[in-house]
Amino acid sequence: MSHNDLQPAFKIAEVVAGLRLAREDWRRSQHRTREPGGRELPSSEVLAEILRQLRGILFPMRLGPPDLRQRSEDFYIGYTLDQALNALLPQVKLELGHTLRYAHLSPHEIELRSHQIVQAFAVELPVIRRLLDSDVLAAYRGDPAAHSVDEVLLCYPGVLAVTYHRIAHVLYLLGASLLARMIAEIAHGQTGIDIHPGAAIGPGFFIDHGTGVVIGETAVIGRNVRLYQAVTLGAKSFPTDGDGQLKKGLPRHPRVEDDVVIYAGATILGQVTVGQGSTIGGNVWLTHSVAPGSHISQAHTRENGELLDA
Amino acid sequence: MSHNDLQPAFKIAEVVAGLRLAREDWRRSQHRTREPGGRELPSSEVLAEILRQLRGILFPMRLGPPDLRQRSEDFYIGYTLDQALNALLPQVKLELGHTLRYAHLSPHEIELRSHQIVQAFAVELPVIRRLLDSDVLAAYRGDPAAHSVDEVLLCYPGVLAVTYHRIAHVLYLLGASLLARMIAEIAHGQTGIDIHPGAAIGPGFFIDHGTGVVIGETAVIGRNVRLYQAVTLGAKSFPTDGDGQLKKGLPRHPRVEDDVVIYAGATILGQVTVGQGSTIGGNVWLTHSVAPGSHISQAHTRENGELLDA
Amino acid sequence: MSHNDLQPAFKIAEVVAGLRLAREDWRRSQHRTREPGGRELPSSEVLAEILRQLRGILFPMRLGPPDLRQRSEDFYIGYTLDQALNALLPQVKLELGHTLRYAHLSPHEIELRSHQIVQAFAVELPVIRRLLDSDVLAAYRGDPAAHSVDEVLLCYPGVLAVTYHRIAHVLYLLGASLLARMIAEIAHGQTGIDIHPGAAIGPGFFIDHGTGVVIGETAVIGRNVRLYQAVTLGAKSFPTDGDGQLKKGLPRHPRVEDDVVIYAGATILGQVTVGQGSTIGGNVWLTHSVAPGSHISQAHTRENGELLDA
Amino acid sequence: MSHNDLQPAFKIAEVVAGLRLAREDWRRSQHRTREPGGRELPSSEVLAEILRQLRGILFPMRLGPPDLRQRSEDFYIGYTLDQALNALLPQVKLELGHTLRYAHLSPHEIELRSHQIVQAFAVELPVIRRLLDSDVLAAYRGDPAAHSVDEVLLCYPGVLAVTYHRIAHVLYLLGASLLARMIAEIAHGQTGIDIHPGAAIGPGFFIDHGTGVVIGETAVIGRNVRLYQAVTLGAKSFPTDGDGQLKKGLPRHPRVEDDVVIYAGATILGQVTVGQGSTIGGNVWLTHSVAPGSHISQAHTRENGELLDA
Amino acid sequence: MSHNDLQPAFKIAEVVAGLRLAREDWRRSQHRTREPGGRELPSSEVLAEILRQLRGILFPMRLGPPDLRQRSEDFYIGYTLDQALNALLPQVKLELGHTLRYAHLSPHEIELRSHQIVQAFAVELPVIRRLLDSDVLAAYRGDPAAHSVDEVLLCYPGVLAVTYHRIAHVLYLLGASLLARMIAEIAHGQTGIDIHPGAAIGPGFFIDHGTGVVIGETAVIGRNVRLYQAVTLGAKSFPTDGDGQLKKGLPRHPRVEDDVVIYAGATILGQVTVGQGSTIGGNVWLTHSVAPGSHISQAHTRENGELLDA
Amino acid sequence: MSHNDLQPAFKIAEVVAGLRLAREDWRRSQHRTREPGGRELPSSEVLAEILRQLRGILFPMRLGPPDLRQRSEDFYIGYTLDQALNALLPQVKLELGHTLRYAHLSPHEIELRSHQIVQAFAVELPVIRRLLDSDVLAAYRGDPAAHSVDEVLLCYPGVLAVTYHRIAHVLYLLGASLLARMIAEIAHGQTGIDIHPGAAIGPGFFIDHGTGVVIGETAVIGRNVRLYQAVTLGAKSFPTDGDGQLKKGLPRHPRVEDDVVIYAGATILGQVTVGQGSTIGGNVWLTHSVAPGSHISQAHTRENGELLDA
């Protein structure tokens, strides 16, 4: 068998046909007719670039371009902001075009709504910056290993995750929930911290280490709350409707009040409240509300009773 | 001390010599003679690009290039598939050349086997697409936060991990287990979900959140199984041979039957079976088999007995 | 409303002004006067590229460029090392300029110290290579799924994390602790393994799977230690000074002696010692020292008493 | 004077203001009101990429991507063509929007015309390929230094210039004369051959060496014509209208009939005809028509009379 | 002979040694001692990028980024200008460090002079813009093929060459003559138009087609001058000093007064003056001054006497 | 007509079919059967990158990477040379596979010959460097506008063209004439200087300005020859064989002896000899040999007789 006999063996045309059949079956099952337009969905790559720009806009001298000087900050921010918003606009249009495809909106109405969303988003950026400043201070004050506020901003995955969350949350509130979710997953992929963009989080929020943290869609978190790795603020069970379909969007996650600390591995499930100033110990499994000022810990952290030294 | 005095200080030549000695010691210890050829091992960067192409091939209008139109789907898929397979072929040859280096195969035999692997891989792509469609539907149906099947495909790290797993598993079965493992680690790095490519997973598989999930090499998972973050399907202990060396490749992981749900943080170890339709609660530690229809939960999730309110 | 009416709506200038106010408030609150210089902080992007170069320098035929041949290894290493050190130098200067900004050092003194750090770092590279060889062997011997030492080097996130840690630890000891921390977070982002660069780790170290591992700044780990995913070597509580400020840098993490194995999910907190040859079981919560040769496991892993089959 | 004294010296804001004044003066002088839209003109960079794609489409196995195989030619061409046409469409719209900005066309009409132009352009591509095949053969037959038709296609600047001209000429005829001109200048920049896209050129056209060739807008060239470097087919004088403004677009360049050869440096000016089968010698200056079969040469090439050997 | 026998054949080390000997001979012959510093000379790649930025700064809506909008022009210009000047500064320092290496300047003095040059350069940019506007108008008015001033700016190589010349000329006057020359050669490479940066050129300058134009260092050109391709404004002979070395920098090129037109291929040599309003015909060879209002043409363009029709 | 009606209008499939027919006609006319392999011809892009590397290898501190230091020159050269030769090898194989496709060589023989060519090429690099040093000195000594040898190397297109020519000429002599020709055209495109790689050129060669220079395949040029722009060393007529086909490869271009100067625009045609030390004036048209020491000029440069001042 010669080299030439081998080469043509990849059955490209057959595989292309097989994939076409699979797509057609899917589209039929999803009641999607063949449409002439281009790609229908936003792009994570585009969003990642917009996020890179927004981080520079929010913290120009620390996360902006290496050759930036203070005298040119506003020029840099103005131009980069214009780029970022112009890049965001078609992504918003793609989302609205997709999610509202059964709403019979005209292209002009989608254009108009998209503009309003981007415009409203831009106005929130100074607010986001001030919130993030409070988060950076909280992290610096809460971690004995932190040497400076700048180290915190540069290094801490918790700060990165909260930066992206605060951006995503604004988009979520403005109705661009798919973009918001995509941004949350970009943060999740980079940090292992999974915050649903619907979660409402007060200022001075700090997550240390962070890998494995999960915060659900309807969670509400107060001021100056601190979380460690692998903390879950989740739902307990999912109500279904008469057809056995999940009911979507109902409140189902914890409310964490101001000044709460939740240690690594703690799991808090359902629409419970953790009262102001409480401390939840490591690995605690909590499915009921606790009063303000509570200190909850797992038995074995106190007694070590079940540790068997063999 | 002038600027010029400082500059030449990096002792490049000495460090180069020190590194050469370290490499020579390693090669001697591993009985590797000096060979004239080029890099001997596959490249993660090349695989990552192939994966990017395969995701576009599998879901052209959702994960393909932004300017794609339905009228050109087949052109895009055919050309990209040709590129991807031509890029995969030398990687397979590198793996076979490496893993079979003591098998005294001729270059032609390695070429021939590599072609067969790539060819067989290509033919599986439509099957993979159909399996992934079932996974996407399962995710959409299982998560109250999901608004559309498209959001699931774009955002969910569990779907990304399963996509890469299904690709890696085919390569694993075809004998390219190093490439398969490299692909699994690319997925692990992006999602925090660590599925060994040897694991056999049925259709309709959904992992929510996912960070910290570990699924071992010989795990077997049925249809419509759902997992949450930090679930481990691991091995209990590793048998060793007479020389104290680990015996490699033996079955040592759980079998999970159809319609099982395993909640966050559960750990299931060893060659146990989780019977059809069972539910394993959060943080459960399970090292024996459970019958179909079982509902297993940790004591404290029921009684909260060990939660001490201090 | 026409297309043209929509376009100018993004209020760039207003947002620029709002962001300027937020920055000025921050700088005032942090007592930072307006300075004419450029960006003050090191760059993660530059460090990531330096790390890419260093991995190639350390393992040229396995992680270096695809077209490298053994006959040219030293040329490649010498040139790439020169590039990497020249790129590292300005990053060290940025760190020293930042952290020593109240120390009234002359630019020449900063230049001199930076040179000394980079020079001392370079000399450690052969040592790092030999340590990493021991880590690779430990991983190969410890995992029944590993087929070759090369697979371990290419695929295992634990090996990647330890590679970056060993680099970061040298920089930490040399006084470039911000760069060290940034490198640690690059590794954390890629692997989910969070090792503080201050941790001292002996040869033959292996972390399997790894997602969720946290190792604190003052942890000390002996020879041939093996860890699994989600293991925490953390601090128990943070002492504060008279003003309620955290005291920074005190020893507060575990000491793990030679030949210890710590299974997934175990949490070890505080300045405790795990004696040589001990085994710590999965999910164990440990806050006291254990003697050499101990086998610690959680009760339920022995008795399953609290698993309720409903 | 310290480093810090130097840094802020670049007067960015002043220069920005000076440039703004200059732009405003220009816009006023050109009666251009301030408009809210984006960049108004096509992009040479985009056109250069489209040309790169078109060359691959026209000659896939010789100028296409290195990894292309014949079995995938049509996939490659179909997908690349779709990309190229989708990239061309907005460029055509930019041109029409610019050149027809006083014609009060609706956006829809511009969209419609642009589609028609791109569609008509695409249909011409097979015709262009056949013409270029005739040009390649003519070059191969006309140059004793050419070893193969493939060398001609890969190396000859004359072939590159004619490839771009045939593309530009189709766009010129379809009404996209600005894009056509931009393409001609891309060719001019790469080859030193300046062919106005309006020139009509028959099959079998060959320019050897080519640097300095200029062919004017209304030139007409027959079949199998051969030109050497620095040949000019230019206009003699430019008629002006009553206001002293140049009259634009009138025929003013030579007609060169079939089978003519024009040697290096010859200059032919005005609406003259070079009859079929004529030969025009090097450096000849010609401003009248010559009959078919003429052999024109400069005196000194025959007599060398004015060469003075000092 | 096996594959492995072939591979090591490239004698890298020998060639490296041969090249080292050649460099050492060169450095010895040029009296250059071995120095520890980095690359000593400016970079054409860096200059090309700076030129790309400057073209956008000068004509933002026509040559700037595609997504620019008028509302953000000043942000874009301010930020890009800051980048361009910061990139230019080290290039100026490299030039001064090189050309003044025997002048025993301190690094601080070179830094200071470099700042002054860059600062003075920036201030000239609005002047350059206004001159270029006059050039664009001249081109539009002078070419019957031009449809709009914008087409002229986008397409005409003469306009590109003059843009780069006006930038280079300012740098030449400020003492950065090596950078100026490098810029001139970038323009020459792109357009075939070779203008020495020393040449002084008035407003309203237009070169049509342009390939082969050469304008010498000490040429002086008035207002509203028009040139065609292959025109030379050169030197007649080079005076040498007593040692037979060329005397460098003396005036030796033509002076062209206002409103002169010089047709293609004309050669004007030496320190002659072409009086105001003169016309120099195609291919004319001129080595003496001509009075204002002269119309010079070659005999054969009038009489065709030496054209022999064979 | 709606937006959607417009979109599908590009008739991709029809154009693809039309292009396929055109290719099939071409292949039939060229007697090329359908073959399964990949692209058959070398790549200009790859060659351009190799040339970039070779320039750095030849002149590391002046044309190499900006961050290079003398202490690392040999590391840089060794590694880059290895890269360049490894990149050149497959290009040589592509050429030999193409040009020798009727010679029935085995793949192994082509591999062997290709290795020999690359090996022999590498050995010539120090020779090329020394020749180029002589060229740089000649340029510096011959141009009153040159301020330093380094300016000459950085800026002069003549030096770039000769650099590429000396590389191409070695490949031409070694039998890789297609690659040689492609390199010559890369130089031609960048400089407007068209030197056939077959031309034999002695040391100390200098071309000033250069645009429009053409030097033919069988030209022979001695030591210390100087040329100006638009000089042609061409062939007079092309002998044909009995079938009217051009005879390829016969000597047909001028021989220029040592120390000759040829001024701008001179045309020298045929197998004539320009004797040692001669000067050929601007625009001279020369088709016979001239004795050593001749000074040839065109009549009008002496008498201006035919310049008519109208």
mmCIF file of N, CA and C in Angstrom, chain F residues 62-113:
data_model
loop_
_atom_site.group_PDB
_atom_site.id
_atom_site.type_symbol
_atom_site.label_atom_id
_atom_site.label_comp_id
_atom_site.label_asym_id
_atom_site.label_seq_id
_atom_site.Cartn_x
_atom_site.Cartn_y
_atom_site.Cartn_z
ATOM 1 N N ARG F 62 22.341 44.271 14.086
ATOM 2 C CA ARG F 62 21.752 45.385 13.356
ATOM 3 C C ARG F 62 20.386 45.030 12.756
ATOM 4 N N LEU F 63 20.201 43.785 12.330
ATOM 5 C CA LEU F 63 18.918 43.392 11.749
ATOM 6 C C LEU F 63 18.238 42.274 12.540
ATOM 7 N N GLY F 64 18.869 41.821 13.622
ATOM 8 C CA GLY F 64 18.265 40.775 14.439
ATOM 9 C C GLY F 64 17.201 41.335 15.374
ATOM 10 N N PRO F 65 16.777 40.540 16.336
ATOM 11 C CA PRO F 65 15.709 40.985 17.238
ATOM 12 C C PRO F 65 16.162 42.121 18.143
ATOM 13 N N PRO F 66 15.252 43.033 18.487
ATOM 14 C CA PRO F 66 15.619 44.230 19.258
ATOM 15 C C PRO F 66 16.247 43.911 20.610
ATOM 16 N N ASP F 67 15.881 42.795 21.207
ATOM 17 C CA ASP F 67 16.372 42.535 22.554
ATOM 18 C C ASP F 67 17.649 41.689 22.564
ATOM 19 N N LEU F 68 18.248 41.492 21.409
ATOM 20 C CA LEU F 68 19.474 40.681 21.358
ATOM 21 C C LEU F 68 20.644 41.425 22.002
ATOM 22 N N ARG F 69 21.507 40.668 22.661
ATOM 23 C CA ARG F 69 22.735 41.205 23.207
ATOM 24 C C ARG F 69 23.916 40.422 22.646
ATOM 25 N N GLN F 70 25.073 41.090 22.587
ATOM 26 C CA GLN F 70 26.231 40.428 21.973
ATOM 27 C C GLN F 70 26.558 39.124 22.674
ATOM 28 N N ARG F 71 26.375 39.078 24.001
ATOM 29 C CA ARG F 71 26.729 37.853 24.720
ATOM 30 C C ARG F 71 25.903 36.655 24.255
ATOM 31 N N SER F 72 24.766 36.918 23.614
ATOM 32 C CA SER F 72 23.890 35.826 23.200
ATOM 33 C C SER F 72 23.830 35.661 21.685
ATOM 34 N N GLU F 73 24.696 36.366 20.968
ATOM 35 C CA GLU F 73 24.660 36.292 19.507
ATOM 36 C C GLU F 73 24.702 34.862 18.992
ATOM 37 N N ASP F 74 25.661 34.094 19.487
ATOM 38 C CA ASP F 74 25.815 32.749 18.934
ATOM 39 C C ASP F 74 24.637 31.844 19.278
ATOM 40 N N PHE F 75 24.072 32.001 20.472
ATOM 41 C CA PHE F 75 22.864 31.238 20.803
ATOM 42 C C PHE F 75 21.746 31.589 19.820
ATOM 43 N N TYR F 76 21.568 32.879 19.630
ATOM 44 C CA TYR F 76 20.524 33.330 18.713
ATOM 45 C C TYR F 76 20.751 32.783 17.309
ATOM 46 N N ILE F 77 21.993 32.919 16.826
ATOM 47 C CA ILE F 77 22.289 32.481 15.456
ATOM 48 C C ILE F 77 22.111 30.974 15.335
ATOM 49 N N GLY F 78 22.613 30.232 16.295
ATOM 50 C CA GLY F 78 22.518 28.778 16.205
ATOM 51 C C GLY F 78 21.073 28.313 16.164
ATOM 52 N N TYR F 79 20.270 28.883 17.051
ATOM 53 C CA TYR F 79 18.882 28.428 17.096
ATOM 54 C C TYR F 79 18.108 28.889 15.864
ATOM 55 N N THR F 80 18.317 30.140 15.469
ATOM 56 C CA THR F 80 17.577 30.669 14.330
ATOM 57 C C THR F 80 18.009 29.975 13.040
ATOM 58 N N LEU F 81 19.284 29.676 12.935
ATOM 59 C CA LEU F 81 19.781 28.967 11.762
ATOM 60 C C LEU F 81 19.140 27.585 11.676
ATOM 61 N N ASP F 82 19.049 26.909 12.803
ATOM 62 C CA ASP F 82 18.405 25.597 12.811
ATOM 63 C C ASP F 82 16.955 25.710 12.345
ATOM 64 N N GLN F 83 16.271 26.724 12.841
ATOM 65 C CA GLN F 83 14.885 26.941 12.406
ATOM 66 C C GLN F 83 14.818 27.202 10.900
ATOM 67 N N ALA F 84 15.703 28.100 10.431
ATOM 68 C CA ALA F 84 15.644 28.518 9.031
ATOM 69 C C ALA F 84 15.945 27.338 8.110
ATOM 70 N N LEU F 85 16.937 26.530 8.466
ATOM 71 C CA LEU F 85 17.292 25.407 7.594
ATOM 72 C C LEU F 85 16.198 24.347 7.625
ATOM 73 N N ASN F 86 15.605 24.124 8.787
ATOM 74 C CA ASN F 86 14.500 23.174 8.867
ATOM 75 C C ASN F 86 13.280 23.664 8.101
ATOM 76 N N ALA F 87 13.128 24.965 7.996
ATOM 77 C CA ALA F 87 12.013 25.501 7.205
ATOM 78 C C ALA F 87 12.346 25.468 5.713
ATOM 79 N N LEU F 88 13.624 25.621 5.402
ATOM 80 C CA LEU F 88 14.027 25.617 3.990
ATOM 81 C C LEU F 88 13.929 24.219 3.397
ATOM 82 N N LEU F 89 14.249 23.213 4.193
ATOM 83 C CA LEU F 89 14.310 21.841 3.670
ATOM 84 C C LEU F 89 13.018 21.411 2.969
ATOM 85 N N PRO F 90 11.841 21.550 3.589
ATOM 86 C CA PRO F 90 10.634 21.119 2.856
ATOM 87 C C PRO F 90 10.358 21.957 1.614
ATOM 88 N N GLN F 91 10.783 23.209 1.611
ATOM 89 C CA GLN F 91 10.607 24.017 0.401
ATOM 90 C C GLN F 91 11.480 23.476 -0.728
ATOM 91 N N VAL F 92 12.708 23.088 -0.384
ATOM 92 C CA VAL F 92 13.576 22.500 -1.413
ATOM 93 C C VAL F 92 12.970 21.193 -1.909
ATOM 94 N N LYS F 93 12.443 20.401 -0.985
ATOM 95 C CA LYS F 93 11.823 19.139 -1.411
ATOM 96 C C LYS F 93 10.638 19.396 -2.342
ATOM 97 N N LEU F 94 9.832 20.411 -2.011
ATOM 98 C CA LEU F 94 8.709 20.744 -2.890
ATOM 99 C C LEU F 94 9.215 21.118 -4.282
ATOM 100 N N GLU F 95 10.298 21.917 -4.332
ATOM 101 C CA GLU F 95 10.807 22.287 -5.657
ATOM 102 C C GLU F 95 11.313 21.068 -6.410
ATOM 103 N N LEU F 96 12.136 20.266 -5.749
ATOM 104 C CA LEU F 96 12.691 19.112 -6.459
ATOM 105 C C LEU F 96 11.575 18.149 -6.857
ATOM 106 N N GLY F 97 10.617 17.936 -5.966
ATOM 107 C CA GLY F 97 9.498 17.052 -6.303
ATOM 108 C C GLY F 97 8.743 17.571 -7.520
ATOM 109 N N HIS F 98 8.670 18.891 -7.646
ATOM 110 C CA HIS F 98 7.945 19.474 -8.776
ATOM 111 C C HIS F 98 8.789 19.442 -10.047
ATOM 112 N N THR F 99 10.007 19.944 -9.962
ATOM 113 C CA THR F 99 10.794 20.082 -11.194
ATOM 114 C C THR F 99 11.301 18.726 -11.684
ATOM 115 N N LEU F 100 11.437 17.774 -10.769
ATOM 116 C CA LEU F 100 11.949 16.463 -11.171
ATOM 117 C C LEU F 100 10.826 15.434 -11.264
ATOM 118 N N ARG F 101 9.570 15.929 -11.455
ATOM 119 C CA ARG F 101 8.469 14.970 -11.363
ATOM 120 C C ARG F 101 8.452 13.992 -12.522
ATOM 121 N N TYR F 102 9.200 14.299 -13.573
ATOM 122 C CA TYR F 102 9.277 13.344 -14.686
ATOM 123 C C TYR F 102 10.579 12.546 -14.640
ATOM 124 N N ALA F 103 11.364 12.758 -13.590
ATOM 125 C CA ALA F 103 12.679 12.110 -13.524
ATOM 126 C C ALA F 103 12.623 10.792 -12.753
ATOM 127 N N HIS F 104 11.455 10.438 -12.264
ATOM 128 C CA HIS F 104 11.270 9.144 -11.585
ATOM 129 C C HIS F 104 12.253 8.944 -10.441
ATOM 130 N N LEU F 105 12.469 9.978 -9.665
ATOM 131 C CA LEU F 105 13.287 9.833 -8.456
ATOM 132 C C LEU F 105 12.420 9.260 -7.335
ATOM 133 N N SER F 106 13.032 8.475 -6.485
ATOM 134 C CA SER F 106 12.311 7.993 -5.310
ATOM 135 C C SER F 106 12.212 9.120 -4.288
ATOM 136 N N PRO F 107 11.214 9.067 -3.398
ATOM 137 C CA PRO F 107 11.166 10.062 -2.320
ATOM 138 C C PRO F 107 12.483 10.133 -1.561
ATOM 139 N N HIS F 108 13.127 8.989 -1.409
ATOM 140 C CA HIS F 108 14.382 9.009 -0.659
ATOM 141 C C HIS F 108 15.468 9.794 -1.402
ATOM 142 N N GLU F 109 15.511 9.632 -2.711
ATOM 143 C CA GLU F 109 16.513 10.383 -3.477
ATOM 144 C C GLU F 109 16.250 11.893 -3.408
ATOM 145 N N ILE F 110 14.968 12.265 -3.479
ATOM 146 C CA ILE F 110 14.638 13.691 -3.367
ATOM 147 C C ILE F 110 15.012 14.203 -1.980
ATOM 148 N N GLU F 111 14.718 13.399 -0.966
ATOM 149 C CA GLU F 111 15.099 13.759 0.396
ATOM 150 C C GLU F 111 16.611 13.972 0.488
ATOM 151 N N LEU F 112 17.354 13.050 -0.098
ATOM 152 C CA LEU F 112 18.809 13.090 -0.020
ATOM 153 C C LEU F 112 19.356 14.337 -0.722
ATOM 154 N N ARG F 113 18.887 14.564 -1.940
ATOM 155 C CA ARG F 113 19.350 15.752 -2.674
ATOM 156 C C ARG F 113 18.987 17.035 -1.944
#
